[in-house]
Amino acid sequence: MSRQHVYRTMIAAFLIALCAVAPASAQTPPPVGAAQSFAVLGGTTVTAAGTGTVINGDVGVSPGTSITGFPAGAVVVPPFSTHVNDGAAIAAQTSTTALFNTLAATSGGTALGAELGGLTLAPGTFTIASSANIASGTTLTLTGSGVFIFKVGSALTANVLSNVVLLNGANPCNVFFQVTSAATLNGTTFAGNVVAQTGVTLGVGAALEGRALTTAAGAVTLSGGNRIGGCSAAAAPVPPPVGPVITILPASLPNGTVGVAFSQTLTGSGGPAPFTFRVTAGTLSPGLTLTPAGVLAGTPTAAGTSTATIRGTAANGSFAELSLAVTIVLPVPVPTLPQVFVVLLASGLAALGYARLRQRGFAG
């Protein structure tokens, strides 16, 4: 055997080994299968408490047979519907269990601590040994197109006023949270496919851009005023909206100031409500975030102009994109008390000198 042949064999073996340990999950999303059209799937029960919840996707339960609170507490946007342990729900449950197992078996990844709030992460696989938490008022930022997989060893809790924000092409449908226990989403916004073993609960007013799925032993509870969906394939072709082309307003944004709270609400028209919004390209100014409800807010931390492409999506899937630029300026310096005193003293002395000159002139 020649030396060149030996070298080629060694290189090929190295490349094969490298491919074997490389986390494929960072490149290709795991299959959702028959759960594709579902925004909510419970194993034992699905309960909609309160009122005002809107779900853009199918709702199902299997092997359980209890779905309560529909349509009084929650509305499913057509063409989607509810499925009580029927063929669609049974198939979706099989796919959800397979998805949970696939995520749990994903090898490699980066170990994270329990607190996810305040982190900015690129696509990849991440493991949390026990419970995961997003503290109140904090944000987990996922940036870049690709697949995000979070393997949570116990419970997942997103506290009140917390957010999960997607930037620079990050897609909620390619974000997966595999939760070994229960997921409690009490924050303002959350993004991704939450696949939990014992339950998913959304607090009052919480929005989930993605899916709430449980395995056979889990329950889904919606507390009211929730918005869920954005990743479900239509059960049937959806006709284009009748009326004008979808537009996003305002077409331009006012300037902001470093260190001063900024808030601007985006709205959509020309399609059925509710609209959801997300950044598909570009970047927002440091300190600003965009919620799925269209609220661009925060406290800017740096001066300059940033441009981001915002997509507004209507309830029937129709959408429009708008490139918006926001300019952040430095605050106008406010004179301090000593500075004001010096200016007043100088002005007084100048006036006194002028008065004396006039007196001398009159005397002369």
Tab-separated table of C-alpha atoms in Angstrom:
chain	number	residue	atom	x	y	z
A	1	MET	CA	0.000	0.000	0.000
A	2	SER	CA	1.456	3.360	-1.036
A	3	ARG	CA	2.069	6.177	1.411
A	4	GLN	CA	-0.373	8.438	-0.517
A	5	HIS	CA	-3.091	5.801	-0.253
A	6	VAL	CA	-2.499	5.566	3.513
A	7	TYR	CA	-2.760	9.356	3.852
A	8	ARG	CA	-6.013	9.433	1.835
A	9	THR	CA	-7.453	6.653	3.981
A	10	MET	CA	-6.545	8.501	7.186
A	11	ILE	CA	-8.083	11.761	5.936
A	12	ALA	CA	-11.304	10.000	4.877
A	13	ALA	CA	-11.579	8.291	8.266
A	14	PHE	CA	-11.064	11.647	10.003
A	15	LEU	CA	-13.796	13.310	7.954
A	16	ILE	CA	-16.219	10.457	8.636
A	17	ALA	CA	-15.544	10.712	12.369
A	18	LEU	CA	-15.969	14.468	12.244
A	19	CYS	CA	-19.346	14.157	10.561
A	20	ALA	CA	-20.410	11.566	13.134
A	21	VAL	CA	-19.872	13.920	16.069
A	22	ALA	CA	-21.084	17.117	14.388
A	23	PRO	CA	-24.522	18.123	15.732
A	24	ALA	CA	-26.808	17.755	12.725
A	25	SER	CA	-29.553	19.468	14.735
A	26	ALA	CA	-27.786	22.788	14.229
A	27	GLN	CA	-28.332	22.453	10.458
A	28	THR	CA	-31.638	20.638	9.886
A	29	PRO	CA	-34.775	20.989	12.029
A	30	PRO	CA	-36.173	17.722	13.398
A	31	PRO	CA	-39.363	16.572	11.665
A	32	VAL	CA	-42.675	17.652	13.188
A	33	GLY	CA	-44.606	15.135	11.102
A	34	ALA	CA	-48.368	14.931	11.559
A	35	ALA	CA	-48.227	17.641	14.250
A	36	GLN	CA	-47.371	20.208	11.561
A	37	SER	CA	-50.853	21.777	11.435
A	38	PHE	CA	-51.278	21.855	15.235
A	39	ALA	CA	-50.643	24.954	17.334
A	40	VAL	CA	-51.902	23.237	20.511
A	41	LEU	CA	-51.820	19.513	21.304
A	42	GLY	CA	-52.446	17.974	24.716
A	43	GLY	CA	-52.241	14.378	25.837
A	44	THR	CA	-54.887	14.335	28.580
A	45	THR	CA	-56.753	17.663	28.349
A	46	VAL	CA	-56.782	21.053	26.647
A	47	THR	CA	-58.436	23.806	28.701
A	48	ALA	CA	-59.126	27.403	27.656
A	49	ALA	CA	-59.932	29.495	30.724
A	50	GLY	CA	-60.843	33.165	30.626
A	51	THR	CA	-61.657	34.770	27.271
A	52	GLY	CA	-59.982	36.341	24.267
A	53	THR	CA	-57.558	33.588	23.257
A	54	VAL	CA	-56.874	33.294	19.508
A	55	ILE	CA	-55.185	30.181	18.077
A	56	ASN	CA	-53.835	30.099	14.537
A	57	GLY	CA	-53.528	26.339	14.089
A	58	ASP	CA	-55.307	23.106	14.875
A	59	VAL	CA	-56.099	22.230	18.501
A	60	GLY	CA	-56.152	18.589	19.545
A	61	VAL	CA	-56.029	16.100	22.384
A	62	SER	CA	-55.042	12.411	22.384
A	63	PRO	CA	-55.290	9.904	23.976
A	64	GLY	CA	-57.471	12.075	26.252
A	65	THR	CA	-60.877	13.273	25.115
A	66	SER	CA	-61.370	16.590	26.940
A	67	ILE	CA	-61.196	19.951	25.179
A	68	THR	CA	-63.007	22.667	27.147
A	69	GLY	CA	-63.469	26.412	26.751
A	70	PHE	CA	-63.933	26.446	22.969
A	71	PRO	CA	-65.270	28.707	21.521
A	72	ALA	CA	-66.333	30.691	24.618
A	73	GLY	CA	-62.790	31.137	25.916
A	74	ALA	CA	-60.722	30.545	22.796
A	75	VAL	CA	-61.260	30.905	19.058
A	76	VAL	CA	-59.559	28.726	16.455
A	77	VAL	CA	-58.915	30.678	13.239
A	78	PRO	CA	-60.314	28.917	10.128
A	79	PRO	CA	-59.475	26.755	8.281
A	80	PHE	CA	-58.095	25.166	11.461
A	81	SER	CA	-60.325	23.300	13.916
A	82	THR	CA	-60.412	21.169	17.083
A	83	HIS	CA	-59.670	17.428	17.106
A	84	VAL	CA	-60.743	15.184	19.986
A	85	ASN	CA	-58.805	11.936	19.819
A	86	ASP	CA	-59.647	11.562	16.139
A	87	GLY	CA	-57.340	10.314	13.412
A	88	ALA	CA	-55.572	13.664	13.058
A	89	ALA	CA	-55.030	14.035	16.821
A	90	ILE	CA	-53.801	10.451	17.220
A	91	ALA	CA	-51.296	10.884	14.383
A	92	ALA	CA	-50.190	14.247	15.789
A	93	GLN	CA	-49.617	12.673	19.215
A	94	THR	CA	-47.492	9.933	17.660
A	95	SER	CA	-45.399	12.560	15.862
A	96	THR	CA	-45.088	14.706	18.998
A	97	THR	CA	-43.812	11.765	21.040
A	98	ALA	CA	-41.306	10.970	18.282
A	99	LEU	CA	-40.246	14.637	18.195
A	100	PHE	CA	-39.765	14.692	21.986
A	101	ASN	CA	-37.610	11.578	21.822
A	102	THR	CA	-35.582	12.904	18.898
A	103	LEU	CA	-34.856	16.144	20.716
A	104	ALA	CA	-33.971	14.313	23.931
A	105	ALA	CA	-31.539	12.074	22.038
A	106	THR	CA	-29.767	14.966	20.307
A	107	SER	CA	-26.088	14.694	21.181
A	108	GLY	CA	-23.536	17.393	21.835
A	109	GLY	CA	-24.470	20.963	22.528
A	110	THR	CA	-23.467	23.773	24.849
A	111	ALA	CA	-24.243	23.532	28.559
A	112	LEU	CA	-26.106	26.542	29.963
A	113	GLY	CA	-26.979	27.587	33.493
A	114	ALA	CA	-30.537	27.731	34.754
A	115	GLU	CA	-31.070	31.428	33.935
A	116	LEU	CA	-31.645	32.112	30.238
A	117	GLY	CA	-32.723	35.733	30.606
A	118	GLY	CA	-30.143	38.186	29.319
A	119	LEU	CA	-28.478	35.683	26.967
A	120	THR	CA	-27.967	36.243	23.225
A	121	LEU	CA	-27.482	32.944	21.386
A	122	ALA	CA	-26.693	31.876	17.820
A	123	PRO	CA	-28.172	28.678	16.326
A	124	GLY	CA	-27.111	25.456	18.025
A	125	THR	CA	-28.021	22.859	20.625
A	126	PHE	CA	-28.098	23.865	24.294
A	127	THR	CA	-28.549	21.740	27.408
A	128	ILE	CA	-29.832	22.812	30.823
A	129	ALA	CA	-29.212	20.113	33.415
A	130	SER	CA	-32.225	20.876	35.582
A	131	SER	CA	-34.883	23.628	35.457
A	132	ALA	CA	-34.616	26.580	33.078
A	133	ASN	CA	-35.809	30.082	33.903
A	134	ILE	CA	-36.305	33.443	32.190
A	135	ALA	CA	-36.500	36.067	34.922
A	136	SER	CA	-39.152	38.776	34.992
A	137	GLY	CA	-38.239	41.746	32.830
A	138	THR	CA	-35.412	39.919	31.013
A	139	THR	CA	-35.069	38.787	27.402
A	140	LEU	CA	-33.645	35.676	25.770
A	141	THR	CA	-32.425	36.774	22.321
A	142	LEU	CA	-31.976	34.245	19.510
A	143	THR	CA	-30.155	35.663	16.498
A	144	GLY	CA	-29.426	34.220	13.077
A	145	SER	CA	-31.090	31.791	10.681
A	146	GLY	CA	-30.681	28.179	11.715
A	147	VAL	CA	-31.978	25.658	14.218
A	148	PHE	CA	-32.101	26.218	17.980
A	149	ILE	CA	-32.632	23.219	20.288
A	150	PHE	CA	-32.944	23.615	24.060
A	151	LYS	CA	-32.889	20.402	26.119
A	152	VAL	CA	-34.324	21.199	29.549
A	153	GLY	CA	-33.720	18.566	32.222
A	154	SER	CA	-36.718	19.557	34.330
A	155	ALA	CA	-39.233	22.443	34.203
A	156	LEU	CA	-39.178	25.572	32.046
A	157	THR	CA	-40.546	28.858	33.432
A	158	ALA	CA	-40.814	32.160	31.577
A	159	ASN	CA	-41.786	34.722	34.198
A	160	VAL	CA	-44.103	37.735	33.890
A	161	LEU	CA	-42.730	40.516	31.620
A	162	SER	CA	-40.061	38.234	30.153
A	163	ASN	CA	-39.582	37.849	26.383
A	164	VAL	CA	-38.003	35.573	23.817
A	165	VAL	CA	-36.936	37.749	20.877
A	166	LEU	CA	-35.836	36.594	17.416
A	167	LEU	CA	-33.382	38.655	15.332
A	168	ASN	CA	-31.523	38.455	12.023
A	169	GLY	CA	-33.634	35.795	10.355
A	170	ALA	CA	-34.255	33.542	13.346
A	171	ASN	CA	-37.457	31.577	12.695
A	172	PRO	CA	-39.740	30.516	15.561
A	173	CYS	CA	-40.605	27.326	13.658
A	174	ASN	CA	-36.945	26.268	13.885
A	175	VAL	CA	-36.723	26.807	17.652
A	176	PHE	CA	-37.392	23.779	19.892
A	177	PHE	CA	-37.680	23.543	23.688
A	178	GLN	CA	-37.680	19.902	24.839
A	179	VAL	CA	-38.985	20.081	28.419
A	180	THR	CA	-38.697	16.967	30.554
A	181	SER	CA	-41.257	18.256	33.055
A	182	ALA	CA	-43.762	21.124	32.557
A	183	ALA	CA	-43.467	24.465	30.781
A	184	THR	CA	-45.047	27.586	32.295
A	185	LEU	CA	-45.111	30.564	29.947
A	186	ASN	CA	-46.143	33.677	31.877
A	187	GLY	CA	-44.037	36.153	29.906
A	188	THR	CA	-45.196	38.722	27.392
A	189	THR	CA	-43.840	36.845	24.370
A	190	PHE	CA	-42.325	33.429	23.767
A	191	ALA	CA	-41.121	31.913	20.494
A	192	GLY	CA	-40.611	28.332	19.400
A	193	ASN	CA	-42.003	24.824	19.580
A	194	VAL	CA	-42.505	23.910	23.229
A	195	VAL	CA	-42.557	20.111	23.485
A	196	ALA	CA	-43.196	19.163	27.110
A	197	GLN	CA	-43.739	15.851	28.840
A	198	THR	CA	-46.174	16.816	31.624
A	199	GLY	CA	-47.828	20.058	30.530
A	200	VAL	CA	-47.758	23.520	28.982
A	201	THR	CA	-49.465	26.473	30.687
A	202	LEU	CA	-49.812	29.972	29.239
A	203	GLY	CA	-50.459	32.757	31.726
A	204	VAL	CA	-52.993	35.541	31.155
A	205	GLY	CA	-52.051	37.609	28.106
A	206	ALA	CA	-49.020	35.506	27.168
A	207	ALA	CA	-48.262	35.114	23.453
A	208	LEU	CA	-46.559	32.097	21.893
A	209	GLU	CA	-45.270	32.342	18.341
A	210	GLY	CA	-44.955	28.655	17.633
A	211	ARG	CA	-46.573	25.539	19.132
A	212	ALA	CA	-47.587	24.206	22.564
A	213	LEU	CA	-47.276	20.402	22.391
A	214	THR	CA	-47.289	17.719	25.076
A	215	THR	CA	-46.783	13.989	25.018
A	216	ALA	CA	-49.539	11.561	26.036
A	217	ALA	CA	-49.339	12.356	29.768
A	218	GLY	CA	-49.425	16.150	29.408
A	219	ALA	CA	-52.131	18.819	29.546
A	220	VAL	CA	-52.302	22.256	27.925
A	221	THR	CA	-53.887	25.119	29.890
A	222	LEU	CA	-54.613	28.557	28.416
A	223	SER	CA	-55.397	31.237	31.003
A	224	GLY	CA	-57.007	33.806	28.703
A	225	GLY	CA	-56.022	36.556	26.284
A	226	ASN	CA	-53.406	34.311	24.671
A	227	ARG	CA	-52.184	34.299	21.080
A	228	ILE	CA	-50.727	31.062	19.756
A	229	GLY	CA	-49.614	30.037	16.269
A	230	GLY	CA	-47.480	31.018	13.355
A	231	CYS	CA	-45.981	27.633	12.438
A	232	SER	CA	-49.012	25.593	11.394
A	233	ALA	CA	-49.498	24.506	7.801
A	234	ALA	CA	-52.975	25.210	6.494
A	235	ALA	CA	-55.300	22.217	6.456
A	236	ALA	CA	-56.632	23.435	3.109
A	237	PRO	CA	-55.564	26.094	0.607
A	238	VAL	CA	-56.322	29.546	1.973
A	239	PRO	CA	-57.698	32.009	-0.574
A	240	PRO	CA	-55.970	35.383	-0.770
A	241	PRO	CA	-57.616	38.129	1.288
A	242	VAL	CA	-60.262	40.218	-0.406
A	243	GLY	CA	-59.492	43.911	-0.370
A	244	PRO	CA	-56.379	46.063	-0.461
A	245	VAL	CA	-52.862	44.720	-0.208
A	246	ILE	CA	-51.666	44.303	3.372
A	247	THR	CA	-49.869	47.369	4.682
A	248	ILE	CA	-47.846	48.071	7.807
A	249	LEU	CA	-48.077	51.411	9.579
A	250	PRO	CA	-46.338	53.679	10.352
A	251	ALA	CA	-44.128	53.729	7.263
A	252	SER	CA	-41.410	55.614	9.155
A	253	LEU	CA	-40.373	55.821	12.782
A	254	PRO	CA	-39.597	58.838	14.966
A	255	ASN	CA	-36.126	59.381	16.356
A	256	GLY	CA	-35.214	58.023	19.759
A	257	THR	CA	-32.779	59.229	22.381
A	258	VAL	CA	-30.091	57.270	24.187
A	259	GLY	CA	-31.241	56.507	27.720
A	260	VAL	CA	-34.852	57.600	27.101
A	261	ALA	CA	-37.666	55.032	26.863
A	262	PHE	CA	-38.918	54.540	23.291
A	263	SER	CA	-42.227	53.002	22.240
A	264	GLN	CA	-43.975	52.721	18.884
A	265	THR	CA	-46.825	50.354	17.994
A	266	LEU	CA	-46.999	48.884	14.490
A	267	THR	CA	-50.360	48.019	12.977
A	268	GLY	CA	-51.500	46.042	9.947
A	269	SER	CA	-54.414	46.470	7.562
A	270	GLY	CA	-55.779	44.798	4.459
A	271	GLY	CA	-56.100	41.330	6.006
A	272	PRO	CA	-57.908	39.610	8.872
A	273	ALA	CA	-56.730	40.313	12.434
A	274	PRO	CA	-54.840	39.492	14.523
A	275	PHE	CA	-51.550	40.543	12.948
A	276	THR	CA	-48.221	39.266	14.214
A	277	PHE	CA	-44.886	40.964	13.614
A	278	ARG	CA	-41.256	39.857	13.578
A	279	VAL	CA	-37.856	40.943	12.261
A	280	THR	CA	-36.781	38.992	9.164
A	281	ALA	CA	-33.597	40.907	8.242
A	282	GLY	CA	-31.368	43.684	9.512
A	283	THR	CA	-31.049	44.688	13.142
A	284	LEU	CA	-32.913	46.767	15.664
A	285	SER	CA	-31.145	49.513	17.570
A	286	PRO	CA	-29.428	48.207	20.737
A	287	GLY	CA	-31.918	48.220	23.593
A	288	LEU	CA	-35.048	47.933	21.414
A	289	THR	CA	-37.168	44.801	20.928
A	290	LEU	CA	-40.224	44.017	18.804
A	291	THR	CA	-43.048	41.936	20.281
A	292	PRO	CA	-45.271	39.714	18.097
A	293	ALA	CA	-48.107	42.158	18.837
A	294	GLY	CA	-46.130	44.906	17.063
A	295	VAL	CA	-44.808	46.948	19.980
A	296	LEU	CA	-41.319	48.270	19.267
A	297	ALA	CA	-40.049	49.440	22.630
A	298	GLY	CA	-37.130	49.661	24.992
A	299	THR	CA	-34.467	52.074	26.156
A	300	PRO	CA	-31.853	52.742	23.448
A	301	THR	CA	-28.268	52.277	24.591
A	302	ALA	CA	-26.293	53.599	21.591
A	303	ALA	CA	-26.612	56.420	19.064
A	304	GLY	CA	-26.864	55.707	15.328
A	305	THR	CA	-29.303	54.537	12.658
A	306	SER	CA	-30.383	50.894	12.410
A	307	THR	CA	-32.568	49.395	9.690
A	308	ALA	CA	-34.644	46.241	10.052
A	309	THR	CA	-37.106	44.465	7.791
A	310	ILE	CA	-40.390	43.906	9.642
A	311	ARG	CA	-42.872	41.250	8.503
A	312	GLY	CA	-46.526	41.666	9.411
A	313	THR	CA	-48.604	38.493	9.036
A	314	ALA	CA	-52.399	38.428	9.028
A	315	ALA	CA	-54.469	35.645	10.577
A	316	ASN	CA	-54.888	33.920	7.198
A	317	GLY	CA	-51.143	33.791	6.558
A	318	SER	CA	-50.976	36.727	4.151
A	319	PHE	CA	-48.088	39.037	4.930
A	320	ALA	CA	-46.174	42.144	3.952
A	321	GLU	CA	-42.666	43.342	4.747
A	322	LEU	CA	-41.474	46.879	5.376
A	323	SER	CA	-37.959	48.201	5.845
A	324	LEU	CA	-37.939	50.571	8.809
A	325	ALA	CA	-35.059	52.730	9.994
A	326	VAL	CA	-34.851	54.246	13.452
A	327	THR	CA	-32.302	56.897	14.369
A	328	ILE	CA	-31.109	57.168	17.956
A	329	VAL	CA	-29.516	60.470	18.959
A	330	LEU	CA	-27.514	61.509	21.976
A	331	PRO	CA	-29.395	63.469	24.635
A	332	VAL	CA	-29.027	67.261	24.621
A	333	PRO	CA	-26.750	68.172	27.531
A	334	VAL	CA	-28.532	70.033	30.317
A	335	PRO	CA	-26.425	72.722	32.049
A	336	THR	CA	-25.571	71.889	35.630
A	337	LEU	CA	-26.271	74.325	38.465
A	338	PRO	CA	-22.658	75.627	38.610
A	339	GLN	CA	-22.747	76.227	34.854
A	340	VAL	CA	-25.999	78.156	35.143
A	341	PHE	CA	-24.562	80.213	37.996
A	342	VAL	CA	-21.470	81.131	35.960
A	343	VAL	CA	-23.593	82.198	32.985
A	344	LEU	CA	-25.861	84.336	35.162
A	345	LEU	CA	-22.881	85.911	36.945
A	346	ALA	CA	-21.197	86.746	33.644
A	347	SER	CA	-24.417	88.220	32.275
A	348	GLY	CA	-24.873	90.314	35.425
A	349	LEU	CA	-21.335	91.657	35.332
A	350	ALA	CA	-21.688	92.541	31.669
A	351	ALA	CA	-24.911	94.415	32.339
A	352	LEU	CA	-23.345	96.254	35.289
A	353	GLY	CA	-20.353	97.280	33.160
A	354	TYR	CA	-22.612	98.544	30.421
A	355	ALA	CA	-24.629	100.579	32.899
A	356	ARG	CA	-21.497	102.232	34.267
A	357	LEU	CA	-20.280	103.092	30.796
A	358	ARG	CA	-23.567	104.763	30.035
A	359	GLN	CA	-23.382	106.734	33.296
A	360	ARG	CA	-19.871	107.944	32.434
A	361	GLY	CA	-21.016	108.905	28.992
A	362	PHE	CA	-23.889	110.975	30.357
A	363	ALA	CA	-21.579	112.582	32.910
A	364	GLY	CA	-19.097	113.558	30.182
